[in-house]
Structure formats: structure tokens, C-alpha cells
CSV table of C-alpha atoms in Angstrom, one decimal:
chain,number,residue,atom,x,y,z
A,29,PRO,CA,-94.1,-167.9,-177.4
A,30,TYR,CA,-97.2,-166.3,-178.8
A,31,ALA,CA,-96.8,-163.8,-181.6
A,32,TYR,CA,-98.8,-160.6,-182.1
A,33,LYS,CA,-98.7,-158.2,-185.0
A,34,PHE,CA,-98.8,-154.8,-183.2
A,35,SER,CA,-97.0,-153.2,-180.4
A,36,THR,CA,-99.7,-153.5,-177.7
A,37,SER,CA,-99.9,-153.7,-174.0
A,38,THR,CA,-102.6,-156.4,-173.9
A,39,ILE,CA,-103.0,-159.9,-175.4
A,40,SER,CA,-106.0,-162.3,-175.2
A,41,LEU,CA,-105.1,-165.9,-174.6
A,42,THR,CA,-106.6,-169.1,-173.1
A,43,VAL,CA,-105.3,-171.0,-170.1
A,44,PRO,CA,-106.5,-174.5,-170.8
A,45,GLN,CA,-109.2,-176.0,-168.5
A,46,THR,CA,-107.8,-179.5,-169.2
A,47,GLN,CA,-104.1,-180.0,-168.9
A,48,THR,CA,-101.7,-183.0,-169.3
A,49,PRO,CA,-98.7,-182.5,-167.1
A,50,THR,CA,-95.5,-184.5,-167.7
A,51,LEU,CA,-93.8,-186.5,-165.0
A,52,THR,CA,-91.5,-183.6,-164.1
A,53,SER,CA,-93.2,-180.5,-165.4
A,54,PHE,CA,-96.5,-178.7,-166.4
A,55,ASP,CA,-98.3,-179.3,-169.7
A,56,PRO,CA,-96.1,-177.4,-172.3
A,57,LYS,CA,-99.3,-176.4,-174.1
A,58,ALA,CA,-100.5,-174.6,-170.9
A,59,ASP,CA,-97.4,-172.3,-170.6
A,60,ILE,CA,-98.0,-168.9,-172.0
A,61,LEU,CA,-94.9,-166.8,-172.9
A,62,ALA,CA,-94.8,-163.5,-174.7
A,63,SER,CA,-91.7,-161.7,-176.0
A,64,SER,CA,-91.1,-158.1,-175.0
A,65,GLY,CA,-89.2,-155.6,-177.0
A,66,VAL,CA,-89.8,-154.9,-180.6
A,67,THR,CA,-86.9,-154.4,-183.0
A,68,THR,CA,-87.4,-152.7,-186.4
A,69,SER,CA,-84.6,-152.8,-188.9
A,70,SER,CA,-84.2,-152.2,-192.6
A,71,SER,CA,-81.5,-154.8,-192.7
A,72,LEU,CA,-80.7,-158.1,-191.0
A,73,PRO,CA,-79.1,-157.2,-187.6
A,74,ASP,CA,-76.1,-159.2,-186.3
A,75,LYS,CA,-77.7,-159.6,-182.9
A,76,LEU,CA,-81.3,-159.6,-181.8
A,77,SER,CA,-82.3,-158.9,-178.2
A,78,PHE,CA,-85.6,-159.7,-176.6
A,79,SER,CA,-86.8,-161.3,-173.4
A,80,MET,CA,-89.7,-163.6,-172.6
A,81,ASN,CA,-92.4,-162.8,-170.1
A,82,ARG,CA,-94.4,-165.7,-168.5
A,83,LEU,CA,-98.1,-164.7,-168.2
A,84,VAL,CA,-99.4,-167.7,-166.2
A,85,ALA,CA,-98.8,-168.8,-162.6
A,86,LEU,CA,-97.0,-172.1,-162.1
A,87,VAL,CA,-98.1,-174.6,-159.5
A,88,GLU,CA,-96.1,-177.4,-157.9
A,89,MET,CA,-98.5,-179.5,-155.9
A,90,THR,CA,-97.4,-182.6,-153.9
A,91,LEU,CA,-100.0,-185.2,-153.1
A,92,ASP,CA,-99.2,-187.2,-150.0
A,93,GLY,CA,-101.0,-190.4,-149.2
A,94,ILE,CA,-102.0,-191.9,-152.5
A,95,GLY,CA,-101.4,-195.7,-152.4
A,96,ALA,CA,-98.0,-196.6,-154.0
A,97,GLY,CA,-98.6,-198.5,-157.2
A,98,GLU,CA,-102.1,-197.1,-157.9
A,99,LYS,CA,-102.6,-195.6,-161.3
A,100,ILE,CA,-103.6,-192.0,-161.2
A,101,SER,CA,-106.0,-191.3,-164.1
A,102,THR,CA,-107.3,-187.7,-163.4
A,103,ILE,CA,-107.1,-185.0,-160.8
A,104,GLU,CA,-110.0,-182.6,-160.6
A,105,ILE,CA,-109.4,-179.2,-159.1
A,106,THR,CA,-112.1,-176.9,-157.8
A,107,ALA,CA,-111.4,-173.3,-156.6
A,108,SER,CA,-113.5,-170.5,-155.2
A,109,GLU,CA,-112.1,-168.2,-157.9
A,110,LYS,CA,-111.6,-168.6,-161.7
A,111,ILE,CA,-108.3,-170.4,-162.3
A,112,ASN,CA,-108.4,-170.9,-166.1
A,113,GLY,CA,-110.1,-169.9,-169.3
A,114,ASP,CA,-110.0,-166.9,-171.6
A,115,VAL,CA,-108.0,-163.9,-170.3
A,116,GLU,CA,-106.8,-160.6,-171.6
A,117,PHE,CA,-103.3,-160.1,-170.1
A,118,ASN,CA,-101.6,-156.8,-169.6
A,119,LEU,CA,-98.1,-157.6,-170.8
A,120,PHE,CA,-96.4,-155.0,-168.6
A,121,ALA,CA,-98.2,-155.4,-165.3
A,122,GLU,CA,-96.3,-157.8,-163.0
A,123,ASN,CA,-98.5,-159.8,-160.6
A,124,THR,CA,-101.4,-157.3,-160.8
A,125,LEU,CA,-104.7,-159.2,-160.6
A,126,GLU,CA,-106.6,-156.0,-161.4
A,127,SER,CA,-104.8,-155.8,-164.8
A,128,LEU,CA,-106.6,-159.0,-166.0
A,129,LYS,CA,-109.9,-159.1,-167.9
A,130,VAL,CA,-111.5,-162.6,-167.7
A,131,TYR,CA,-114.0,-164.0,-170.2
A,132,HIS,CA,-115.6,-167.5,-170.1
A,133,ASN,CA,-113.5,-168.5,-167.1
A,134,TYR,CA,-113.9,-171.5,-164.8
A,135,GLU,CA,-113.4,-172.5,-161.2
A,136,THR,CA,-112.6,-176.1,-162.2
A,137,MET,CA,-109.7,-177.8,-163.9
A,138,THR,CA,-108.9,-181.4,-164.9
A,139,LEU,CA,-105.4,-182.8,-165.0
A,140,GLU,CA,-105.2,-185.8,-167.3
A,141,MET,CA,-102.5,-188.0,-165.7
A,142,GLY,CA,-102.4,-190.9,-168.2
A,143,ASP,CA,-102.4,-193.6,-165.5
A,144,ARG,CA,-99.2,-192.4,-163.9
A,145,VAL,CA,-98.1,-194.8,-161.2
A,146,ALA,CA,-98.3,-193.3,-157.7
A,147,THR,CA,-95.4,-193.3,-155.3
A,148,GLY,CA,-97.2,-192.1,-152.2
A,149,SER,CA,-95.7,-188.6,-152.5
A,150,ASP,CA,-96.4,-187.4,-156.0
A,151,VAL,CA,-95.5,-184.1,-157.5
A,152,VAL,CA,-97.9,-182.7,-160.0
A,153,TRP,CA,-97.4,-179.5,-162.0
A,154,PHE,CA,-100.0,-177.2,-163.7
A,155,THR,CA,-100.6,-173.6,-164.7
A,156,THR,CA,-103.3,-171.2,-163.8
A,157,VAL,CA,-104.5,-167.7,-164.4
A,158,PRO,CA,-102.9,-165.5,-161.7
A,159,THR,CA,-105.6,-165.8,-159.0
A,160,ASP,CA,-106.0,-164.8,-155.3
A,161,LEU,CA,-107.8,-167.6,-153.4
A,162,SER,CA,-107.2,-166.0,-150.0
A,163,GLY,CA,-110.3,-166.5,-147.8
A,164,GLY,CA,-111.8,-168.9,-150.3
A,165,SER,CA,-111.4,-172.6,-150.9
A,166,PHE,CA,-109.3,-175.1,-152.9
A,167,GLY,CA,-110.4,-178.7,-153.4
A,168,ILE,CA,-109.0,-181.7,-155.3
A,169,LYS,CA,-110.4,-185.1,-156.3
A,170,VAL,CA,-107.8,-187.7,-157.4
A,171,LYS,CA,-109.1,-190.7,-159.3
A,172,THR,CA,-106.9,-193.9,-159.4
A,173,ASP,CA,-107.7,-197.3,-160.7
A,174,LYS,CA,-108.5,-198.4,-157.1
A,175,ASN,CA,-109.6,-195.4,-155.1
A,176,ILE,CA,-110.9,-191.8,-155.1
A,177,TYR,CA,-109.0,-189.4,-152.9
A,178,GLU,CA,-110.6,-186.0,-151.9
A,179,LYS,CA,-109.8,-183.0,-149.9
A,180,THR,CA,-111.2,-179.4,-149.7
A,181,ALA,CA,-109.1,-176.8,-147.9
A,182,ASP,CA,-110.9,-174.0,-146.2
A,183,LEU,CA,-108.8,-170.9,-146.7
A,184,SER,CA,-110.7,-168.6,-144.4
A,185,GLY,CA,-108.2,-166.2,-142.8
A,186,LYS,CA,-105.4,-167.6,-144.9
A,187,THR,CA,-103.4,-166.1,-147.7
A,188,PHE,CA,-103.2,-168.4,-150.8
A,189,ASN,CA,-102.6,-167.1,-154.3
A,190,PHE,CA,-101.1,-168.0,-157.7
A,191,LYS,CA,-98.9,-165.1,-158.9
A,192,ARG,CA,-97.9,-164.5,-162.5
A,193,ALA,CA,-94.5,-166.0,-163.4
A,194,GLU,CA,-94.0,-167.4,-159.9
A,195,VAL,CA,-94.2,-171.0,-158.6
A,196,ALA,CA,-96.7,-171.7,-155.9
A,197,LYS,CA,-95.6,-174.8,-153.9
A,198,PHE,CA,-97.9,-176.7,-151.5
A,199,THR,CA,-98.7,-180.2,-150.2
A,200,ILE,CA,-102.1,-181.9,-150.0
A,201,ALA,CA,-102.2,-184.4,-147.2
A,202,GLY,CA,-104.9,-186.1,-145.2
A,203,MET,CA,-107.2,-186.9,-148.1
A,204,THR,CA,-110.3,-188.9,-147.6
A,205,CYS,CA,-110.0,-192.3,-149.5
A,206,THR,CA,-113.0,-194.0,-150.9
A,207,PRO,CA,-112.7,-197.3,-152.8
A,208,ARG,CA,-113.9,-197.1,-156.4
A,209,PRO,CA,-117.2,-198.9,-156.8
A,210,GLN,CA,-117.0,-202.4,-158.4
A,211,THR,CA,-118.6,-202.6,-161.8
A,212,TYR,CA,-120.3,-205.7,-162.9
A,213,LYS,CA,-121.8,-206.7,-166.3
A,214,ILE,CA,-125.1,-208.4,-166.0
A,215,LEU,CA,-125.5,-211.3,-168.4
A,216,THR,CA,-129.0,-212.3,-169.3
A,217,ASN,CA,-128.1,-214.8,-172.0
A,218,ALA,CA,-126.0,-218.0,-171.4
A,219,SER,CA,-124.4,-217.5,-174.8
A,220,ASP,CA,-122.6,-214.4,-173.5
A,221,PHE,CA,-120.4,-216.6,-171.4
């Protein structure tokens, strides 16, 4: 939970452009919670009441078709709208995109996967700024130790959004697979052998 000194209706925070999800959850450094309710007391109360408000949107993305056993190093995400960066959130506006002010925001995001071993149907979590991608596009590029998998979804005429404090669930299938290029070291001196 982030702390702020004054009773205010807005708070400025950063949704990270690079995230490191765990095997079963989103990057804990990318979750933004703020407490609501301010209690002022001249003595230590017996009981304190407050609630937490999640300010980001959560995403559960399933990747179908990555070769089982391949090591996933990174996932690059590209969207037609800004999905992360610096945001001024209105703490009391639920799912209201108009209530956000964005600064230095980006349409791209990188998920550092740490060579996670693929199963063929892999669940990946991340967080975003609440964003409406309806009518736009959403693309991914998955890099493994053996291949590069890519897909861009055209969202023309479709509703697709990331809502504050809600989980967006979807599956990416039918990705184009391209083998990673082989790299060779050219030796020009026999002593390098």
C-alpha cells in the first residue's frame, strides 16, 4: 500500500513498463493499492478500520502453442493505447477512464520471464493502467531459447478493456512461430580454438 500525507482524492504513481511476474501471480511491485478511510485519534484506538483499493487492472493471459520445454525469456506487449507509465489516479472513481491523467506513458511493456519452462498452455499475469483497447490492437512477441512467437489481434468492432481492480482473462492462440537465428562466432586466429 502506498502512503500519502494528506486526505486527497488523487495520487500520482507509476505502473512499471517492465514487470517480472511470478509463476502464479503478477509482479508484486506492479500492484498498486491505496488505503481508504482516515482515522484521527488523540489516543491509540482498540480497533482500526480501513479498506484497500486496487488502482491497477489485473490481466491473466494464457499463451497456447509455445513448445513444451522451451524456456521463455521475455514477452513484449504492444497496445494501441497507453498501458503503463506515470498516472494520476482518482482514488474514488471506480473504473472511470476519464478520471485518469497520464504522463510519460507507453504503449509497450516487457515481461521478464526468467527462462520459465513452457508447458504449451502457459498462464502469465501482469498489471496495466485501466485502459480501453476497443477498436484498437493488442500484440505480443514471446521470445524463448529456441523460437520467437508473435501475434497481433485486430480489435476493430470488438470490446476489449482493462478495468481498474478487475481481472481481464483471455487466451492468445495461433501465434506465428519463427526459429531464433543461429549465432556463430567467427574465429580468425587458430589459437582461439
